[in-house]
Coordinates of C-alpha atoms in Angstrom, one line a residue:
Chain A
M1 CA 17.0 -6.2 -34.1
P2 CA 15.7 -4.0 -31.3
G3 CA 13.3 -5.6 -28.9
H4 CA 10.0 -4.3 -27.6
P5 CA 10.5 -0.8 -26.1
F6 CA 9.2 -2.1 -22.7
D7 CA 11.7 -4.9 -22.6
D8 CA 14.4 -2.5 -23.6
A9 CA 13.4 -0.2 -20.8
I10 CA 13.6 -2.9 -18.1
E11 CA 16.6 -4.7 -19.5
L12 CA 19.1 -5.4 -16.7
E13 CA 22.6 -6.8 -17.0
S14 CA 24.5 -8.4 -14.1
T15 CA 27.5 -6.7 -12.5
E16 CA 30.3 -8.1 -10.4
A17 CA 28.5 -7.2 -7.2
K18 CA 26.1 -9.9 -5.8
G19 CA 22.5 -8.9 -6.3
V20 CA 23.3 -5.7 -8.3
L21 CA 22.0 -5.3 -11.8
R22 CA 22.6 -2.4 -14.2
G23 CA 20.1 -0.7 -16.4
H24 CA 19.5 2.6 -18.2
T25 CA 16.6 4.9 -18.7
S26 CA 14.9 5.1 -22.1
P27 CA 13.9 8.4 -23.7
E28 CA 10.9 6.6 -25.1
W29 CA 9.5 6.2 -21.5
A30 CA 10.0 9.8 -20.4
N31 CA 7.5 11.4 -18.2
M32 CA 7.2 15.2 -17.6
V33 CA 10.2 14.9 -15.2
G34 CA 12.4 11.8 -15.5
P35 CA 11.2 8.4 -16.6
F36 CA 7.6 7.1 -16.1
G37 CA 7.4 5.8 -12.5
G38 CA 5.6 2.7 -13.7
V39 CA 8.6 1.6 -15.8
T40 CA 11.0 2.3 -12.9
A41 CA 8.8 0.2 -10.6
A42 CA 8.8 -2.6 -13.3
A43 CA 12.6 -2.5 -13.4
L44 CA 12.7 -2.9 -9.6
L45 CA 10.4 -5.9 -9.8
R46 CA 12.4 -7.3 -12.7
A47 CA 15.6 -7.1 -10.6
V48 CA 14.1 -9.5 -8.1
Q49 CA 12.7 -11.8 -10.8
L50 CA 16.3 -12.2 -12.1
Q51 CA 17.8 -13.2 -8.8
P52 CA 18.8 -16.9 -8.9
D53 CA 17.6 -17.4 -5.3
R54 CA 14.2 -15.9 -5.9
T55 CA 11.2 -18.0 -4.7
G56 CA 7.8 -17.8 -6.4
D57 CA 6.0 -14.9 -8.0
P58 CA 5.2 -11.3 -6.9
V59 CA 2.6 -10.9 -4.2
A60 CA 3.2 -7.3 -3.1
L61 CA 5.4 -4.4 -4.2
T62 CA 5.9 -1.0 -2.5
V63 CA 8.0 1.5 -4.4
N64 CA 9.0 4.8 -2.9
F65 CA 10.0 7.5 -5.3
A66 CA 12.5 9.3 -3.1
A67 CA 14.2 11.5 -5.7
P68 CA 13.9 11.9 -9.5
V69 CA 15.6 9.2 -11.5
L70 CA 18.2 10.9 -13.8
D71 CA 18.5 10.1 -17.5
G72 CA 21.2 7.5 -18.0
V73 CA 22.6 4.4 -16.2
F74 CA 21.3 3.1 -12.9
D75 CA 22.2 0.2 -10.6
I76 CA 19.5 -1.8 -8.8
A77 CA 20.5 -3.7 -5.7
A78 CA 18.1 -6.5 -4.7
K79 CA 18.7 -8.1 -1.3
P80 CA 16.7 -11.0 0.2
V81 CA 15.6 -9.9 3.7
R82 CA 14.0 -13.2 4.7
T83 CA 13.2 -16.5 3.0
N84 CA 10.3 -18.4 4.5
R85 CA 8.8 -21.7 3.4
T86 CA 6.2 -20.2 1.1
N87 CA 7.3 -16.5 0.7
Q88 CA 10.3 -14.3 0.5
H89 CA 10.8 -10.7 1.4
W90 CA 13.1 -8.4 -0.7
L91 CA 14.6 -4.9 -0.3
I92 CA 15.4 -3.2 -3.6
E93 CA 17.3 0.1 -4.1
L94 CA 17.9 2.0 -7.3
W95 CA 21.2 3.9 -7.1
Q96 CA 22.6 6.7 -9.3
D97 CA 25.7 8.8 -8.5
G98 CA 26.1 7.2 -5.1
E99 CA 22.5 8.1 -4.0
I100 CA 19.4 6.1 -3.6
R101 CA 16.8 7.5 -6.0
T102 CA 14.0 4.9 -5.5
N103 CA 13.7 2.1 -3.0
A104 CA 11.2 -0.7 -2.7
T105 CA 10.1 -3.7 -0.7
A106 CA 8.7 -6.8 -2.4
V107 CA 7.0 -10.0 -1.2
F108 CA 7.2 -12.9 -3.6
G109 CA 5.4 -16.1 -2.8
L110 CA 4.3 -19.6 -3.9
R111 CA 0.6 -19.9 -4.8
R112 CA -1.4 -23.0 -4.1
D113 CA -5.0 -24.0 -4.5
T114 CA -7.4 -22.6 -1.8
W115 CA -10.9 -21.3 -1.6
S116 CA -11.2 -18.4 -3.9
D117 CA -13.6 -15.5 -4.5
T118 CA -13.6 -12.1 -6.1
E119 CA -15.6 -9.4 -4.4
R120 CA -14.5 -6.4 -6.5
L121 CA -16.1 -7.3 -9.8
R122 CA -15.3 -5.8 -13.1
P123 CA -17.8 -3.0 -13.8
S124 CA -20.0 -3.2 -16.9
V125 CA -18.7 -0.7 -19.4
P126 CA -18.7 -0.4 -23.2
E127 CA -16.3 -2.6 -25.0
P128 CA -13.0 -0.9 -26.0
E129 CA -13.8 -1.3 -29.7
D130 CA -16.8 1.0 -29.2
I131 CA -14.6 3.8 -27.6
A132 CA -12.4 6.2 -29.5
P133 CA -8.7 5.9 -28.6
T134 CA -7.5 9.1 -26.9
G135 CA -4.7 8.8 -24.4
L136 CA -2.6 11.5 -22.8
P137 CA -1.1 14.7 -24.3
G138 CA 1.9 14.0 -26.6
T139 CA 4.3 15.7 -24.0
V140 CA 3.7 12.6 -21.9
V141 CA 6.0 10.4 -24.0
W142 CA 5.5 7.1 -22.3
A143 CA 1.8 7.2 -22.7
G144 CA 2.3 6.7 -26.5
H145 CA 3.1 3.0 -25.8
Y146 CA -0.4 2.3 -24.7
D147 CA -3.7 2.2 -26.6
M148 CA -6.0 3.9 -24.1
R149 CA -9.8 4.0 -24.4
Y150 CA -11.4 6.2 -21.6
V151 CA -14.8 5.1 -20.4
E152 CA -14.9 8.1 -18.0
G153 CA -12.5 10.6 -16.5
G154 CA -10.1 11.3 -19.3
I155 CA -7.5 13.9 -18.8
P156 CA -9.1 17.4 -18.7
G157 CA -8.4 19.6 -21.7
D158 CA -9.4 23.1 -22.7
G159 CA -13.0 23.7 -21.9
H160 CA -13.1 21.2 -19.1
G161 CA -14.0 22.4 -15.7
P162 CA -13.5 20.8 -12.3
A163 CA -15.0 17.4 -12.0
G164 CA -17.1 16.3 -9.0
S165 CA -15.5 12.8 -8.9
S166 CA -11.9 11.7 -9.3
T167 CA -12.9 8.4 -10.9
T168 CA -11.2 7.4 -14.1
T169 CA -12.0 4.2 -15.9
L170 CA -10.1 3.2 -19.0
W171 CA -9.3 0.2 -21.2
A172 CA -5.6 0.0 -21.9
R173 CA -3.3 -2.3 -23.8
D174 CA 0.2 -2.3 -25.1
R175 CA 0.1 -0.7 -28.5
R176 CA 2.3 -3.4 -30.0
G177 CA 0.4 -6.3 -28.4
R178 CA 3.1 -7.3 -25.9
A179 CA 1.6 -10.0 -23.7
L180 CA 1.0 -9.1 -20.0
D181 CA 3.6 -10.3 -17.4
F182 CA 4.4 -9.1 -13.9
P183 CA 6.6 -6.2 -14.9
S184 CA 4.0 -4.9 -17.4
L185 CA 1.3 -5.2 -14.8
T186 CA 3.5 -3.2 -12.4
A187 CA 3.8 -0.5 -15.0
L188 CA 0.1 -0.4 -15.7
S189 CA -0.4 0.1 -11.9
D190 CA 0.9 3.6 -12.5
I191 CA -1.0 4.4 -15.7
F192 CA -3.4 6.9 -14.1
Y193 CA -2.6 10.6 -14.5
P194 CA -2.8 12.5 -11.1
R195 CA -6.4 12.6 -9.8
V196 CA -6.1 16.2 -8.8
F197 CA -6.0 17.2 -12.5
L198 CA -9.4 15.7 -12.9
R199 CA -10.9 17.3 -9.8
R200 CA -9.4 20.7 -10.6
G201 CA -9.9 20.6 -14.3
A202 CA -6.3 21.4 -15.1
P203 CA -2.8 20.1 -14.6
S204 CA -0.7 21.2 -11.6
P205 CA 2.6 20.1 -10.1
A206 CA 2.1 16.5 -8.7
G207 CA 4.2 13.4 -8.3
T208 CA 3.7 9.9 -6.9
I209 CA 5.6 9.4 -3.6
S210 CA 4.8 5.8 -2.8
L211 CA 3.1 3.1 -4.9
T212 CA 1.9 -0.2 -3.5
T213 CA 0.7 -3.0 -5.8
Y214 CA -0.9 -6.3 -4.8
F215 CA -0.7 -9.0 -7.4
H216 CA -3.7 -11.4 -7.5
A217 CA -3.1 -13.0 -10.9
D218 CA -1.1 -16.2 -11.4
G219 CA 0.8 -17.1 -14.5
D220 CA -2.1 -18.9 -16.1
E221 CA -4.4 -15.8 -15.8
L222 CA -1.7 -13.6 -17.2
A223 CA -1.2 -16.0 -20.1
S224 CA -4.9 -16.0 -20.7
A225 CA -5.1 -12.2 -20.7
G226 CA -2.3 -12.1 -23.3
G227 CA -2.0 -8.7 -25.1
D228 CA -5.7 -7.9 -24.9
F229 CA -7.1 -4.8 -23.2
V230 CA -7.4 -4.6 -19.5
L231 CA -9.8 -2.4 -17.6
C232 CA -8.2 0.1 -15.2
R233 CA -10.2 2.1 -12.6
A234 CA -8.9 4.6 -10.0
R235 CA -10.4 7.0 -7.5
A236 CA -9.0 9.3 -4.8
H237 CA -10.2 9.2 -1.2
R238 CA -8.9 12.5 0.2
F239 CA -6.9 15.5 -0.9
S240 CA -5.5 17.4 2.0
R241 CA -2.6 19.7 2.7
G242 CA -0.4 18.8 -0.2
Y243 CA -1.1 15.1 -0.5
F244 CA -3.8 12.8 -1.9
D245 CA -4.2 9.0 -2.2
H246 CA -5.8 6.9 -4.8
S247 CA -6.8 3.3 -5.1
A248 CA -7.2 1.4 -8.3
E249 CA -8.0 -2.0 -9.8
I250 CA -6.9 -3.7 -13.0
W251 CA -9.1 -6.5 -14.5
S252 CA -8.6 -8.7 -17.5
R253 CA -11.1 -8.4 -20.2
S254 CA -12.6 -11.7 -19.0
G255 CA -13.1 -10.3 -15.5
D256 CA -10.1 -11.6 -13.5
L257 CA -9.0 -9.0 -10.9
L258 CA -5.3 -9.0 -11.7
V259 CA -4.1 -6.2 -9.5
T260 CA -5.2 -3.8 -6.7
T261 CA -2.9 -0.8 -6.3
H262 CA -2.7 2.2 -4.1
Q263 CA -0.6 5.4 -4.1
V264 CA 0.0 8.6 -2.3
V265 CA 0.8 11.6 -4.4
Y266 CA 2.3 15.0 -3.6
F267 CA 0.5 18.0 -5.1
K268 CA 0.4 21.8 -5.2
T269 CA -2.6 23.9 -6.1
Chain B
M1 CA 3.6 4.4 38.1
P2 CA 3.1 2.4 35.0
G3 CA 2.0 4.4 31.9
H4 CA -0.7 3.5 29.5
P5 CA -0.2 0.0 28.1
F6 CA 0.1 1.3 24.6
D7 CA 2.8 3.7 25.5
D8 CA 4.6 0.9 27.4
A9 CA 4.4 -1.3 24.3
I10 CA 5.9 1.3 22.0
E11 CA 8.4 2.6 24.5
L12 CA 11.9 2.7 22.9
E13 CA 15.2 3.6 24.5
S14 CA 18.3 4.8 22.7
T15 CA 21.3 2.6 22.2
E16 CA 24.9 3.4 21.4
A17 CA 24.3 2.8 17.7
K18 CA 23.1 5.7 15.7
G19 CA 19.5 5.4 14.7
V20 CA 19.0 2.2 16.7
L21 CA 16.4 2.0 19.5
R22 CA 15.6 -0.8 21.8
G23 CA 12.1 -2.0 22.9
H24 CA 10.4 -5.1 24.2
T25 CA 7.2 -6.9 23.4
S26 CA 4.4 -6.7 25.9
P27 CA 2.3 -9.7 26.9
E28 CA -0.7 -7.4 27.1
W29 CA -0.5 -7.0 23.3
A30 CA -0.2 -10.6 22.4
N31 CA -2.0 -11.9 19.3
M32 CA -2.6 -15.6 18.5
V33 CA 1.1 -15.9 17.5
G34 CA 3.5 -13.2 18.7
P35 CA 2.5 -9.6 19.3
F36 CA -0.4 -7.7 17.5
G37 CA 1.0 -6.5 14.2
G38 CA -0.6 -3.1 14.7
V39 CA 1.6 -2.5 17.8
T40 CA 4.7 -3.6 16.0
A41 CA 3.9 -1.2 13.1
A42 CA 3.3 1.5 15.7
A43 CA 6.7 0.9 17.3
L44 CA 8.4 1.1 13.9
L45 CA 6.7 4.5 13.2
R46 CA 7.6 5.7 16.7
A47 CA 11.3 4.8 16.0
V48 CA 11.3 7.4 13.2
Q49 CA 9.4 10.0 15.2
L50 CA 12.1 9.8 17.8
Q51 CA 15.0 10.4 15.4
P52 CA 16.5 13.9 15.9
D53 CA 16.8 14.5 12.2
R54 CA 13.2 13.6 11.4
T55 CA 11.2 16.1 9.2
G56 CA 7.5 16.5 9.5
D57 CA 4.8 14.0 10.2
P58 CA 3.9 10.5 8.8
V59 CA 2.5 10.5 5.2
A60 CA 2.9 6.8 4.3
L61 CA 4.1 3.6 6.0
T62 CA 4.5 0.1 4.6
V63 CA 5.3 -2.6 7.1
N64 CA 6.4 -6.1 5.9
F65 CA 5.9 -8.9 8.5
A66 CA 8.7 -11.1 7.3
A67 CA 8.9 -13.4 10.3
P68 CA 7.1 -13.7 13.7
V69 CA 8.3 -11.3 16.3
L70 CA 9.5 -13.3 19.3
D71 CA 8.6 -12.4 22.9
G72 CA 11.2 -10.2 24.4
V73 CA 13.7 -7.5 23.4
F74 CA 14.0 -6.1 19.9
D75 CA 16.1 -3.5 18.2
I76 CA 14.7 -1.1 15.7
A77 CA 17.1 0.5 13.2
A78 CA 15.8 3.6 11.4
K79 CA 17.8 5.0 8.6
P80 CA 17.0 8.1 6.5
V81 CA 17.2 7.1 2.9
R82 CA 16.6 10.6 1.4
T83 CA 15.8 14.0 2.8
N84 CA 14.0 16.4 0.4
R85 CA 12.8 19.9 0.9
T86 CA 9.3 18.9 2.0
N87 CA 9.5 15.1 2.6
Q88 CA 11.8 12.4 3.9
H89 CA 12.1 8.7 3.2
W90 CA 13.0 6.2 5.9
L91 CA 14.0 2.5 6.0
I92 CA 13.2 0.8 9.3
E93 CA 14.2 -2.7 10.4
L94 CA 13.2 -4.7 13.5
W95 CA 16.0 -7.0 14.5
Q96 CA 16.0 -10.0 17.0
D97 CA 18.7 -12.6 17.4
G98 CA 20.6 -11.2 14.4
E99 CA 17.7 -11.5 12.0
I100 CA 15.3 -9.0 10.5
R101 CA 11.8 -9.9 11.7
T102 CA 9.9 -6.9 10.3
N103 CA 10.9 -4.2 7.9
A104 CA 9.3 -1.1 6.8
T105 CA 9.6 2.1 4.6
A106 CA 8.1 5.4 5.7
V107 CA 7.5 8.7 4.1
F108 CA 7.3 11.7 6.5
G109 CA 6.5 15.2 5.2
L110 CA 5.6 18.7 5.9
R111 CA 2.0 19.7 5.3
R112 CA 0.8 23.0 3.9
D113 CA -2.4 24.6 3.0
T114 CA -3.8 23.5 -0.4
W115 CA -7.1 22.9 -2.0
S116 CA -8.7 20.0 0.0
D117 CA -11.6 17.7 -0.5
T118 CA -12.7 14.3 0.9
E119 CA -14.4 11.9 -1.6
R120 CA -14.6 8.9 0.7
L121 CA -17.2 10.1 3.2
R122 CA -18.0 8.6 6.5
P123 CA -21.0 6.3 6.1
S124 CA -24.1 6.9 8.1
V125 CA -24.3 4.3 10.8
P126 CA -25.8 4.1 14.3
E127 CA -23.9 6.0 17.0
P128 CA -21.6 3.8 19.1
E129 CA -23.7 4.5 22.3
D130 CA -26.5 2.6 20.5
I131 CA -24.4 -0.5 19.8
A132 CA -23.5 -3.2 22.3
P133 CA -19.8 -3.5 22.9
T134 CA -18.6 -6.9 21.7
G135 CA -15.0 -7.2 20.5
L136 CA -12.9 -10.2 19.7
P137 CA -12.6 -13.5 21.6
G138 CA -10.6 -13.3 24.8
T139 CA -7.8 -15.4 23.3
V140 CA -7.0 -12.3 21.2
V141 CA -5.4 -10.5 24.2
W142 CA -4.6 -7.2 22.5
A143 CA -8.2 -6.6 21.5
G144 CA -9.1 -6.1 25.1
H145 CA -7.4 -2.6 24.9
Y146 CA -10.1 -1.4 22.5
D147 CA -13.8 -0.7 23.1
M148 CA -15.3 -2.1 19.8
R149 CA -18.8 -1.6 18.6
Y150 CA -19.6 -3.6 15.5
V151 CA -22.0 -2.0 13.0
E152 CA -21.7 -5.0 10.7
G153 CA -19.4 -7.9 10.1
G154 CA -18.4 -8.9 13.6
I155 CA -16.2 -11.9 14.0
P156 CA -18.2 -15.1 13.3
G157 CA -19.0 -17.3 16.2
D158 CA -20.9 -20.5 16.7
G159 CA -24.0 -20.6 14.5
H160 CA -22.6 -18.2 11.9
G161 CA -22.4 -19.4 8.4
P162 CA -20.3 -18.0 5.6
A163 CA -21.1 -14.3 4.8
G164 CA -21.6 -13.0 1.2
S165 CA -19.6 -9.8 1.9
S166 CA -16.3 -9.3 3.7
T167 CA -17.2 -5.8 4.9
T168 CA -16.7 -5.0 8.5
T169 CA -17.7 -1.7 10.0
L170 CA -17.0 -0.9 13.6
W171 CA -16.6 2.0 16.0
A172 CA -13.4 1.6 18.1
R173 CA -11.7 3.6 20.8
D174 CA -9.0 3.1 23.3
R175 CA -10.6 1.6 26.4
R176 CA -8.8 4.0 28.7
G177 CA -9.5 7.1 26.6
R178 CA -5.9 7.5 25.4
A179 CA -6.0 10.4 22.8
L180 CA -5.2 9.5 19.2
D181 CA -1.7 10.1 17.8
F182 CA 0.1 8.8 14.8
P183 CA 1.3 5.5 16.5
S184 CA -2.2 4.7 17.8
L185 CA -3.7 5.4 14.3
T186 CA -1.0 3.0 12.9
A187 CA -2.1 0.3 15.3
L188 CA -5.8 0.9 14.5
S189 CA -5.0 0.3 10.8
D190 CA -4.5 -3.3 11.8
I191 CA -7.6 -3.7 14.0
F192 CA -9.6 -5.8 11.5
Y193 CA -9.6 -9.6 12.0
P194 CA -8.8 -11.5 8.8
R195 CA -11.6 -11.0 6.2
V196 CA -11.5 -14.7 5.3
F197 CA -12.9 -15.6 8.7
L198 CA -16.1 -13.6 7.8
R199 CA -16.5 -15.0 4.4
R200 CA -15.9 -18.6 5.5
G201 CA -17.8 -18.2 8.8
A202 CA -14.9 -19.6 10.9
P203 CA -11.3 -18.9 11.8
S204 CA -8.5 -20.5 9.8
P205 CA -4.7 -19.9 9.6
A206 CA -4.1 -16.3 8.3
G207 CA -1.5 -13.6 8.8
T208 CA -0.8 -10.1 7.4
I209 CA 2.2 -10.1 5.2
S210 CA 2.4 -6.4 4.2
L211 CA 0.5 -3.4 5.6
T212 CA 0.4 0.0 4.0
T213 CA -1.1 3.0 5.7
Y214 CA -1.6 6.5 4.3
F215 CA -2.0 9.3 6.9
H216 CA -4.4 12.1 5.9
A217 CA -4.8 13.7 9.3
D218 CA -2.7 16.5 10.6
G219 CA -2.0 17.2 14.3
D220 CA -5.0 19.5 14.6
E221 CA -7.4 16.8 13.4
L222 CA -5.9 14.2 15.7
A223 CA -6.2 16.6 18.7
S224 CA -9.8 17.2 17.8
A225 CA -10.5 13.5 17.5
G226 CA -9.1 13.0 21.0
G227 CA -9.9 9.8 22.7
D228 CA -13.4 9.5 21.1
F229 CA -14.6 6.6 18.9
V230 CA -13.4 6.4 15.3
L231 CA -15.2 4.6 12.6
C232 CA -13.3 1.8 10.9
R233 CA -14.4 0.0 7.7
A234 CA -12.6 -2.8 5.7
R235 CA -13.5 -5.0 2.8
A236 CA -11.5 -7.6 0.7
H237 CA -11.2 -7.4 -3.0
R238 CA -10.0 -10.9 -4.0
F239 CA -9.2 -14.1 -2.3
S240 CA -7.0 -16.3 -4.5
R241 CA -4.5 -19.1 -4.1
G242 CA -3.4 -18.5 -0.6
Y243 CA -3.6 -14.7 -0.4
F244 CA -6.2 -12.0 -0.1
D245 CA -6.1 -8.2 0.1
H246 CA -8.2 -5.7 2.0
S247 CA -8.7 -2.0 2.0
A248 CA -9.9 0.1 4.9
E249 CA -10.7 3.6 6.1
I250 CA -10.7 5.2 9.5
W251 CA -12.8 8.3 10.1
S252 CA -13.0 10.5 13.2
R253 CA -16.5 10.8 14.7
S254 CA -16.9 14.2 13.2
G255 CA -16.2 12.8 9.7
D256 CA -12.5 13.5 9.0
L257 CA -10.9 10.7 6.9
L258 CA -7.9 10.1 9.1
V259 CA -6.3 7.1 7.4
T260 CA -6.7 4.9 4.4
T261 CA -5.0 1.5 4.8
H262 CA -4.4 -1.6 2.7
Q263 CA -3.0 -5.1 3.4
V264 CA -2.2 -8.4 1.8
V265 CA -2.8 -11.5 4.0
Y266 CA -1.7 -15.1 3.7
F267 CA -4.4 -17.6 4.4
K268 CA -5.1 -21.4 4.3
T269 CA -8.5 -23.0 3.9

């Protein structure tokens, strides 16, 4: 019986080389060119989670999309750079045809009780049940795995003009109700279509170059979020000379700030 | 004749090994433990700038502070991971005593004219000439190299209580008027004392684990900013179970958004 398409996409098997795991791209997670970057990032994180000497849970992940991932088999090499008492640093590389296509660094760590506070609170928005599901155009295959309810800043279609703000806010959940875990949170970090489309009112060539995600949730908060909608919000800061950045947050429905995430994107227009 | 202390701190000499440069820590840039992370990050960026096969200018840099940098000599190994038509990916490692102390990834790229816009505008604040210079306590040696004028959120001293917001806004410039360049912008990305001090009203153990900086400025904007004050603003999003993140911006006095930067920090309290 086939598993959930997300689990299939990040499934990795061990190889004879220490720290090296083998996976394969899934047509179901195709983007315009190559696979959805979010699922590649999730596979890189998963490769660390599967290492027997891994300590703790993800704290930070930076993924650099150096070259397009080709359809087919890939090897992910995960190497511990440094193991400290409460955290561990990893270097992760995705190889195809003898070349690094994607590389990443990750920090995993143990969490312990401290003073806690959330400053970036979940905005008040309509409930997802009160918003029509839309999503992304059917040519963006991977997006079909998510139930997306846009509060603002949906992808511009015919008749849309340029927008004055690059902010997009949407509810999203796995369409089949798969419960959140660290790999799926990683993939959700890349759920936003390029902000330049919104500002310009039309698609144009664009691709994420580097994606950084900070994980604030612990296992209990993830379990409590389950397979319910999470609220995702992104906005760009500056578009300039072929690059722009954006920053985003993901909150659970009950208001836990699960992730803050940032990326820099190459664009033409 | 000695050079500027910042140039001394990031001075690197070539070694016999390809891509490996040698530097040394500077007592003048000491932090509470080891050197100021900003100057370490700047040296890592500088190591790429000095590579003969480097393409373009910095677009993104992620520095992972895996272990304390020891006082003394260090080697920085910079390796091109991938060279594309308009950008280039680098892996950078700082070694001491046979161990990686800090590692980093960087994206360099060519910039070209495109549609441009800044959404994150420089806030209206009093001019630096109207604000008394304060800075950080004298035990934070590196901070003495900067002329800091706090608009809000200066480091809490005796008599301060916990603050409701973690936002700090300050004007900063090199005390000797050294003109901005990419390494000095990198160092400025780490100019903010830990946000948890402000929220708790007192210092406590804290250290940056991972720092990501996106460079929006091109050479012309840097030249125009010169050695004048830049406006730096940071705020945390969530403090939870031993870690917090913050995001920050640096604008030139004339309002160019030069850098957006993010970090995750370990803390105890």
